[in-house]
Short mmCIF file of C-alpha atoms in Angstrom, two decimals:
data_model
loop_
_atom_site.label_atom_id
_atom_site.label_comp_id
_atom_site.label_asym_id
_atom_site.label_seq_id
_atom_site.Cartn_x
_atom_site.Cartn_y
_atom_site.Cartn_z
CA MET D 1 -23.35 -27.70 15.87
CA ALA D 2 -20.80 -25.05 14.97
CA ASP D 3 -19.55 -27.34 12.24
CA HIS D 4 -23.05 -27.84 10.94
CA SER D 5 -23.80 -24.11 10.72
CA THR D 6 -20.49 -23.48 8.92
CA ARG D 7 -21.33 -26.16 6.42
CA ALA D 8 -24.80 -24.76 5.89
CA ALA D 9 -23.29 -21.35 5.11
CA TYR D 10 -21.36 -22.81 2.19
CA THR D 11 -22.93 -22.90 -1.25
CA VAL D 12 -21.45 -24.45 -4.35
CA ASP D 13 -20.64 -20.90 -5.54
CA SER D 14 -18.70 -19.90 -2.45
CA LEU D 15 -16.92 -23.26 -2.39
CA LEU D 16 -16.04 -22.72 -6.04
CA ALA D 17 -14.55 -19.29 -5.34
CA VAL D 18 -12.18 -20.80 -2.75
CA THR D 19 -11.42 -23.79 -4.98
CA VAL D 20 -10.46 -21.66 -7.97
CA ARG D 21 -8.12 -19.55 -5.85
CA VAL D 22 -6.36 -22.68 -4.55
CA PHE D 23 -6.21 -24.29 -8.02
CA ASN D 24 -4.63 -21.12 -9.42
CA GLU D 25 -2.09 -20.95 -6.58
CA ARG D 26 -1.04 -24.62 -6.46
CA GLY D 27 -2.12 -25.92 -9.85
CA TYR D 28 -4.95 -28.41 -10.27
CA ASP D 29 -2.62 -31.42 -10.09
CA GLY D 30 -0.93 -30.08 -6.99
CA THR D 31 -4.18 -29.52 -5.06
CA SER D 32 -5.63 -32.21 -2.78
CA MET D 33 -9.12 -32.37 -1.27
CA GLU D 34 -7.27 -31.84 2.01
CA ASP D 35 -5.93 -28.50 0.68
CA LEU D 36 -9.45 -27.47 -0.37
CA SER D 37 -10.91 -28.50 2.97
CA ARG D 38 -8.29 -26.43 4.81
CA ALA D 39 -8.70 -23.37 2.55
CA ALA D 40 -12.50 -23.47 2.79
CA GLY D 41 -12.43 -24.14 6.52
CA ILE D 42 -14.89 -27.01 6.21
CA SER D 43 -14.45 -30.77 6.41
CA LYS D 44 -13.87 -32.95 3.37
CA SER D 45 -17.22 -34.66 3.97
CA SER D 46 -18.90 -31.25 3.83
CA ILE D 47 -17.30 -30.70 0.41
CA TYR D 48 -18.48 -34.16 -0.72
CA HIS D 49 -21.95 -33.04 0.34
CA HIS D 50 -21.81 -30.55 -2.58
CA VAL D 51 -19.71 -32.30 -5.23
CA ARG D 52 -18.35 -35.73 -6.09
CA GLY D 53 -14.76 -34.54 -5.87
CA LYS D 54 -11.94 -32.36 -7.16
CA GLU D 55 -12.62 -33.03 -10.83
CA GLU D 56 -16.25 -31.93 -10.55
CA LEU D 57 -15.10 -28.69 -8.92
CA LEU D 58 -12.76 -28.15 -11.88
CA ARG D 59 -15.60 -28.83 -14.32
CA LEU D 60 -17.88 -26.32 -12.56
CA ALA D 61 -15.12 -23.69 -12.42
CA VAL D 62 -13.96 -23.86 -16.03
CA GLY D 63 -17.58 -24.37 -17.13
CA ARG D 64 -18.39 -20.99 -15.61
CA ALA D 65 -15.66 -19.33 -17.71
CA LEU D 66 -16.64 -21.23 -20.87
CA ASP D 67 -20.35 -20.42 -20.49
CA ALA D 68 -19.55 -16.71 -20.13
CA LEU D 69 -17.31 -16.80 -23.22
CA PHE D 70 -19.75 -18.73 -25.42
CA ALA D 71 -22.61 -16.41 -24.38
CA ILE D 72 -20.70 -13.57 -26.10
CA LEU D 73 -21.14 -15.26 -29.48
CA ASP D 74 -24.95 -15.12 -29.12
CA GLU D 75 -25.04 -11.40 -28.37
CA PRO D 76 -26.73 -9.38 -31.15
CA ALA D 77 -23.58 -7.39 -31.93
CA ALA D 78 -21.64 -10.65 -32.38
CA ALA D 79 -24.30 -12.31 -34.51
CA ALA D 80 -25.16 -9.65 -37.09
CA GLY D 81 -23.41 -6.83 -38.92
CA ARG D 82 -20.10 -6.46 -40.75
CA PRO D 83 -17.76 -9.32 -39.83
CA VAL D 84 -15.02 -6.90 -38.65
CA ASP D 85 -17.45 -5.17 -36.29
CA ARG D 86 -18.74 -8.50 -34.97
CA LEU D 87 -15.13 -9.60 -34.43
CA GLU D 88 -14.22 -6.39 -32.64
CA HIS D 89 -17.28 -6.81 -30.39
CA VAL D 90 -16.20 -10.37 -29.54
CA VAL D 91 -12.65 -9.23 -28.72
CA ARG D 92 -13.84 -6.38 -26.50
CA ARG D 93 -16.37 -8.59 -24.71
CA THR D 94 -13.85 -11.41 -24.29
CA ALA D 95 -11.60 -8.93 -22.48
CA GLU D 96 -14.60 -7.85 -20.34
CA VAL D 97 -15.47 -11.44 -19.43
CA LEU D 98 -11.82 -12.14 -18.65
CA LEU D 99 -11.73 -9.21 -16.20
CA ALA D 100 -15.14 -10.01 -14.68
CA GLU D 101 -14.40 -13.73 -14.26
CA LEU D 102 -10.63 -13.39 -13.83
CA PRO D 103 -9.87 -16.41 -11.59
CA TYR D 104 -12.15 -18.68 -13.62
CA VAL D 105 -10.69 -17.64 -16.99
CA THR D 106 -7.15 -17.84 -15.55
CA LEU D 107 -7.84 -21.43 -14.50
CA LEU D 108 -9.29 -22.22 -17.93
CA LEU D 109 -6.18 -20.84 -19.67
CA ARG D 110 -3.94 -23.05 -17.50
CA VAL D 111 -5.78 -26.34 -18.09
CA ARG D 112 -3.29 -29.01 -19.20
CA GLY D 113 -5.23 -32.07 -20.35
CA ASN D 114 -4.40 -34.79 -17.80
CA THR D 115 -8.02 -35.70 -16.97
CA ALA D 116 -11.25 -36.17 -18.92
CA THR D 117 -12.52 -32.84 -17.59
CA GLU D 118 -9.37 -31.04 -18.70
CA LEU D 119 -9.62 -32.61 -22.17
CA TRP D 120 -13.26 -31.51 -22.33
CA ALA D 121 -12.26 -27.95 -21.35
CA LEU D 122 -9.50 -27.86 -23.98
CA GLU D 123 -11.97 -29.11 -26.58
CA ARG D 124 -14.48 -26.36 -25.72
CA ARG D 125 -11.69 -23.75 -25.77
CA ARG D 126 -10.77 -24.96 -29.25
CA ASP D 127 -14.46 -24.67 -30.28
CA PHE D 128 -14.50 -21.08 -29.09
CA ASP D 129 -11.24 -20.26 -30.87
CA HIS D 130 -12.64 -21.89 -34.00
CA ARG D 131 -15.79 -19.74 -33.88
CA VAL D 132 -13.63 -16.62 -33.60
CA ALA D 133 -11.35 -17.85 -36.40
CA GLU D 134 -14.44 -18.15 -38.63
CA LEU D 135 -15.24 -14.51 -37.91
CA VAL D 136 -11.67 -13.55 -38.79
CA GLN D 137 -11.98 -15.49 -42.07
CA ALA D 138 -15.26 -13.74 -42.87
CA ALA D 139 -13.71 -10.33 -42.16
CA VAL D 140 -10.71 -11.17 -44.37
CA ALA D 141 -13.04 -12.36 -47.17
CA ALA D 142 -14.92 -9.06 -46.91
CA GLY D 143 -11.64 -7.14 -47.26
CA GLU D 144 -12.12 -5.66 -43.78
CA LEU D 145 -8.87 -6.97 -42.28
CA ARG D 146 -5.36 -6.32 -43.57
CA ALA D 147 -4.32 -9.03 -46.01
CA ASP D 148 -0.69 -9.24 -44.90
CA VAL D 149 -1.41 -10.94 -41.56
CA GLU D 150 -2.48 -14.55 -42.13
CA PRO D 151 -6.00 -15.24 -40.67
CA ARG D 152 -4.86 -18.09 -38.42
CA LEU D 153 -2.06 -15.92 -37.06
CA ALA D 154 -4.45 -12.97 -36.64
CA THR D 155 -6.71 -15.16 -34.49
CA ARG D 156 -3.78 -16.26 -32.35
CA LEU D 157 -2.49 -12.71 -31.89
CA LEU D 158 -5.99 -11.53 -30.91
CA PHE D 159 -6.27 -14.21 -28.22
CA GLY D 160 -2.65 -13.72 -27.21
CA THR D 161 -3.26 -10.03 -26.62
CA VAL D 162 -6.53 -10.47 -24.71
CA ASN D 163 -5.34 -13.45 -22.68
CA SER D 164 -2.14 -11.65 -21.67
CA LEU D 165 -4.30 -9.55 -19.34
CA VAL D 166 -4.36 -12.45 -16.86
CA GLU D 167 -0.59 -12.08 -16.49
CA TRP D 168 -0.69 -8.65 -14.92
CA TYR D 169 -4.24 -7.44 -14.24
CA ARG D 170 -5.16 -7.44 -10.57
CA PRO D 171 -8.82 -7.02 -9.48
CA GLY D 172 -9.75 -3.51 -8.52
CA GLN D 173 -6.88 -2.01 -10.52
CA ARG D 174 -7.47 1.60 -11.54
CA GLY D 175 -8.70 2.14 -15.09
CA ALA D 176 -10.08 -1.38 -15.49
CA GLU D 177 -13.30 -0.10 -17.05
CA GLY D 178 -11.36 1.31 -20.01
CA LEU D 179 -9.26 -1.80 -20.60
CA PRO D 180 -11.53 -3.74 -22.99
CA ASP D 181 -11.86 -0.71 -25.29
CA ALA D 182 -8.12 -0.09 -25.18
CA VAL D 183 -7.41 -3.73 -26.04
CA ALA D 184 -9.81 -3.57 -28.99
CA ARG D 185 -8.21 -0.31 -30.25
CA PHE D 186 -4.74 -1.82 -29.93
CA ALA D 187 -5.74 -4.95 -31.85
CA PHE D 188 -7.76 -3.29 -34.64
CA GLU D 189 -6.18 0.14 -35.06
CA GLY D 190 -2.64 -0.48 -33.78
CA LEU D 191 -0.51 1.77 -31.61
CA ARG D 192 0.83 4.09 -34.29
CA ALA D 193 -0.76 7.54 -34.38
CA ARG D 194 -2.32 8.61 -37.69
CA MET M 1 35.46 -45.74 -19.99
CA ALA M 2 32.11 -45.51 -21.75
CA ASP M 3 30.89 -43.24 -18.97
CA HIS M 4 33.97 -41.05 -19.30
CA SER M 5 33.57 -40.61 -23.07
CA THR M 6 29.86 -39.74 -22.63
CA ARG M 7 30.77 -37.18 -20.02
CA ALA M 8 33.49 -35.73 -22.24
CA ALA M 9 30.97 -35.27 -25.06
CA TYR M 10 28.86 -33.00 -22.86
CA THR M 11 29.50 -29.29 -22.85
CA VAL M 12 27.76 -26.71 -20.69
CA ASP M 13 25.75 -25.73 -23.79
CA SER M 14 24.44 -29.21 -24.52
CA LEU M 15 23.74 -29.81 -20.83
CA LEU M 16 21.86 -26.52 -20.79
CA ALA M 17 19.70 -27.53 -23.76
CA VAL M 18 18.57 -30.69 -21.95
CA THR M 19 18.11 -28.81 -18.67
CA VAL M 20 15.89 -26.14 -20.19
CA ARG M 21 13.69 -28.77 -21.82
CA VAL M 22 13.23 -30.57 -18.48
CA PHE M 23 12.66 -27.29 -16.56
CA ASN M 24 9.96 -26.31 -19.09
CA GLU M 25 8.28 -29.72 -18.86
CA ARG M 26 8.34 -30.19 -15.06
CA GLY M 27 8.82 -26.68 -13.79
CA TYR M 28 12.03 -25.54 -12.08
CA ASP M 29 10.73 -26.39 -8.60
CA GLY M 30 9.58 -29.83 -9.74
CA THR M 31 12.95 -30.79 -11.28
CA SER M 32 15.59 -32.64 -9.28
CA MET M 33 19.26 -33.17 -10.15
CA GLU M 34 18.23 -36.82 -10.49
CA ASP M 35 15.75 -35.82 -13.24
CA LEU M 36 18.46 -33.85 -15.04
CA SER M 37 20.94 -36.71 -14.74
CA ARG M 38 18.41 -39.14 -16.23
CA ALA M 39 17.39 -36.78 -19.06
CA ALA M 40 21.00 -35.99 -19.97
CA GLY M 41 22.05 -39.61 -19.66
CA ILE M 42 25.04 -38.69 -17.50
CA SER M 43 25.73 -39.08 -13.79
CA LYS M 44 25.01 -36.36 -11.26
CA SER M 45 28.74 -36.06 -10.54
CA SER M 46 29.31 -35.40 -14.25
CA ILE M 47 26.82 -32.54 -14.05
CA TYR M 48 28.56 -31.19 -10.93
CA HIS M 49 31.75 -31.26 -12.99
CA HIS M 50 30.22 -28.44 -15.08
CA VAL M 51 28.07 -26.49 -12.61
CA ARG M 52 27.51 -26.10 -8.89
CA GLY M 53 23.90 -27.25 -9.12
CA LYS M 54 20.38 -26.72 -10.36
CA GLU M 55 20.27 -23.01 -9.56
CA GLU M 56 23.43 -22.30 -11.58
CA LEU M 57 21.86 -24.11 -14.55
CA LEU M 58 18.82 -21.87 -14.19
CA ARG M 59 21.02 -18.77 -14.06
CA LEU M 60 22.89 -19.80 -17.22
CA ALA M 61 19.65 -20.64 -19.05
CA VAL M 62 17.68 -17.47 -18.26
CA GLY M 63 20.91 -15.47 -18.60
CA ARG M 64 21.14 -16.62 -22.21
CA ALA M 65 17.62 -15.31 -22.89
CA LEU M 66 18.24 -12.05 -21.03
CA ASP M 67 21.55 -11.38 -22.81
CA ALA M 68 19.90 -11.88 -26.20
CA LEU M 69 17.06 -9.51 -25.25
CA PHE M 70 19.28 -6.76 -23.83
CA ALA M 71 21.56 -6.95 -26.89
CA ILE M 72 18.57 -5.76 -28.97
CA LEU M 73 18.58 -2.42 -27.14
CA ASP M 74 22.15 -1.75 -28.29
CA GLU M 75 21.42 -2.35 -31.98
CA PRO M 76 21.73 0.84 -34.08
CA ALA M 77 18.04 0.76 -35.11
CA ALA M 78 17.03 0.59 -31.44
CA ALA M 79 19.40 3.34 -30.33
CA ALA M 80 18.82 6.11 -32.88
CA GLY M 81 15.95 7.45 -34.96
CA ARG M 82 12.32 8.31 -34.30
CA PRO M 83 11.16 6.72 -31.04
CA VAL M 84 8.26 4.89 -32.77
CA ASP M 85 10.65 3.32 -35.28
CA ARG M 86 13.09 2.35 -32.52
CA LEU M 87 10.19 0.83 -30.58
CA GLU M 88 8.93 -1.10 -33.59
CA HIS M 89 12.45 -2.42 -34.20
CA VAL M 90 12.65 -3.61 -30.58
CA VAL M 91 9.25 -5.34 -30.81
CA ARG M 92 10.15 -7.11 -34.07
CA ARG M 93 13.57 -8.16 -32.77
CA THR M 94 12.10 -9.31 -29.44
CA ALA M 95 9.81 -11.62 -31.41
CA GLU M 96 12.83 -12.84 -33.42
CA VAL M 97 14.85 -13.56 -30.28
CA LEU M 98 11.86 -15.31 -28.74
CA LEU M 99 11.60 -17.64 -31.76
CA ALA M 100 15.37 -18.20 -32.00
CA GLU M 101 15.81 -18.87 -28.28
CA LEU M 102 12.32 -20.29 -27.66
CA PRO M 103 13.01 -22.72 -24.78
CA TYR M 104 15.23 -20.19 -22.99
CA VAL M 105 12.74 -17.32 -23.30
CA THR M 106 9.87 -19.67 -22.34
CA LEU M 107 11.75 -20.56 -19.16
CA LEU M 108 12.44 -16.88 -18.46
CA LEU M 109 8.74 -16.03 -18.82
CA ARG M 110 7.81 -18.76 -16.31
CA VAL M 111 10.25 -17.75 -13.57
CA ARG M 112 8.37 -17.43 -10.26
CA GLY M 113 10.72 -15.84 -7.71
CA ASN M 114 11.35 -18.57 -5.11
CA THR M 115 15.16 -18.39 -5.23
CA ALA M 116 17.80 -15.65 -5.44
CA THR M 117 18.40 -16.53 -9.10
CA GLU M 118 14.70 -16.27 -9.91
CA LEU M 119 14.49 -12.90 -8.15
CA TRP M 120 17.52 -11.73 -10.15
CA ALA M 121 15.87 -12.90 -13.39
CA LEU M 122 12.61 -11.11 -12.52
CA GLU M 123 14.59 -7.96 -11.73
CA ARG M 124 16.39 -8.07 -15.11
CA ARG M 125 13.08 -8.71 -16.90
CA ARG M 126 11.67 -5.63 -15.17
CA ASP M 127 14.73 -3.65 -16.29
CA PHE M 128 14.11 -4.71 -19.88
CA ASP M 129 10.39 -3.87 -19.65
CA HIS M 130 11.34 -0.50 -18.18
CA ARG M 131 13.72 0.28 -21.06
CA VAL M 132 10.93 -0.52 -23.53
CA ALA M 133 8.42 1.52 -21.50
CA GLU M 134 10.80 4.51 -21.81
CA LEU M 135 10.73 4.12 -25.59
CA VAL M 136 6.93 4.01 -25.49
CA GLN M 137 6.93 7.20 -23.42
CA ALA M 138 9.28 8.91 -25.87
CA ALA M 139 7.08 7.88 -28.81
CA VAL M 140 3.96 9.17 -27.03
CA ALA M 141 5.72 12.45 -26.22
CA ALA M 142 6.63 12.80 -29.91
CA GLY M 143 2.98 12.24 -30.88
CA GLU M 144 3.90 9.09 -32.75
CA LEU M 145 1.64 6.72 -30.79
CA ARG M 146 -2.12 7.01 -30.39
CA ALA M 147 -2.99 9.01 -27.30
CA ASP M 148 -6.01 6.95 -26.24
CA VAL M 149 -4.00 3.92 -25.09
CA GLU M 150 -2.20 4.69 -21.85
CA PRO M 151 1.64 4.23 -22.22
CA ARG M 152 1.94 1.69 -19.40
CA LEU M 153 -0.89 -0.34 -20.90
CA ALA M 154 0.63 -0.03 -24.38
CA THR M 155 3.88 -1.52 -23.05
CA ARG M 156 2.01 -4.41 -21.44
CA LEU M 157 -0.03 -5.13 -24.56
CA LEU M 158 3.14 -5.10 -26.69
CA PHE M 159 4.82 -7.65 -24.43
CA GLY M 160 1.59 -9.62 -24.05
CA THR M 161 1.31 -9.93 -27.82
CA VAL M 162 4.95 -10.89 -28.42
CA ASN M 163 5.18 -13.23 -25.43
CA SER M 164 1.98 -15.03 -26.42
CA LEU M 165 4.01 -16.65 -29.23
CA VAL M 166 5.49 -19.06 -26.67
CA GLU M 167 1.98 -20.45 -26.08
CA TRP M 168 1.55 -21.88 -29.56
CA TYR M 169 4.69 -21.52 -31.70
CA ARG M 170 6.48 -24.83 -32.27
CA PRO M 171 10.02 -24.88 -33.71
CA GLY M 172 10.18 -25.48 -37.44
CA GLN M 173 6.60 -24.30 -37.95
CA ARG M 174 5.92 -23.09 -41.48
CA GLY M 175 5.99 -19.33 -42.00
CA ALA M 176 8.12 -18.64 -38.93
CA GLU M 177 10.38 -16.23 -40.84
CA GLY M 178 7.43 -13.88 -41.43
CA LEU M 179 6.17 -13.94 -37.84
CA PRO M 180 8.21 -11.06 -36.34
CA ASP M 181 7.10 -8.69 -39.13
CA ALA M 182 3.47 -9.81 -38.77
CA VAL M 183 3.59 -9.24 -35.01
CA ALA M 184 5.00 -5.74 -35.52
CA ARG M 185 2.32 -4.92 -38.14
CA PHE M 186 -0.40 -6.19 -35.80
CA ALA M 187 0.87 -4.12 -32.88
CA PHE M 188 1.58 -0.87 -34.73
CA GLU M 189 -0.93 -0.84 -37.59
CA GLY M 190 -3.71 -3.05 -36.20
CA LEU M 191 -5.73 -5.68 -38.02
CA ARG M 192 -8.30 -3.42 -39.65
CA ALA M 193 -7.82 -2.83 -43.39
CA ARG M 194 -7.51 0.80 -44.50
#
């Protein structure tokens, strides 16, 4: 009975939160259903009650990060206005989503491509990058971005800067609310005082 | 005799080049001396002829990256002048060293801290970051950097931007010679056209 009540207390969301933590610690390849069962404190059959297996958990976890990122592109400030302002909005919001969904985005950024789900995640990441690269191109065409940084490189540096937050940001860190703005200022205005 | 001549052809440098490639592919923890022997095409005893073991190979490999990075700080343009110009020189040169010593710097950036050598490498990386953070502080104090990006964050964003090159740069890629300048422009002037 105790086992049953524990199982009932688990939802896909809470199982996912544990799963993502374990995936990030051990790597997806290095994690077994046994590891997940132990970390969640529920039996493997209880996990199979919710999902078909490890790969479905991965799909749900990276899907959560991807959905949050793609939703940014449909926001009004990303969809209309000067390309450079739309781009800056996307960069700021990408940083916000990264901080809000840190373990999920961290997992997404570490996906390797060994399974169909990983290949799907990489493909959707490329789609997102491509959408942002189109915004960069539009901003360059409008003369809103400096001409001496190649558009493809600009896109990579933007993502490189935002994504580097996962390397050092820890949840609850002081000053987190100002980070997305600071990242956007860094990327668009640069560090040098004027 | 064939084995002897193969062994004789190996130097610590060429062994190191193979080692770093295997470490970056499999991870340091996931690499055995057997893996290194197979990749280098020489016997384990031939490897032990050069080094005491896997951890010494790691020390030599990350040491090469660290030496190249610390040497930047002693260059005249890093040691004298306006702090912001010294800082920009260090950022540009760090990108250059990263591209020139890509596999070695990649390995350094992936060090985890499970062995004494890894802890030593992390400690030296922190020292380097600290030296750069001091330059950032000096540039802020001189009013040369924008005041609305906190110095500690500025340091992290600078390294995040430069280090992100290891995620996508592939040796021999077209336009590599312009990358360090482009990275420095991005970080100090920002992407927005003026």
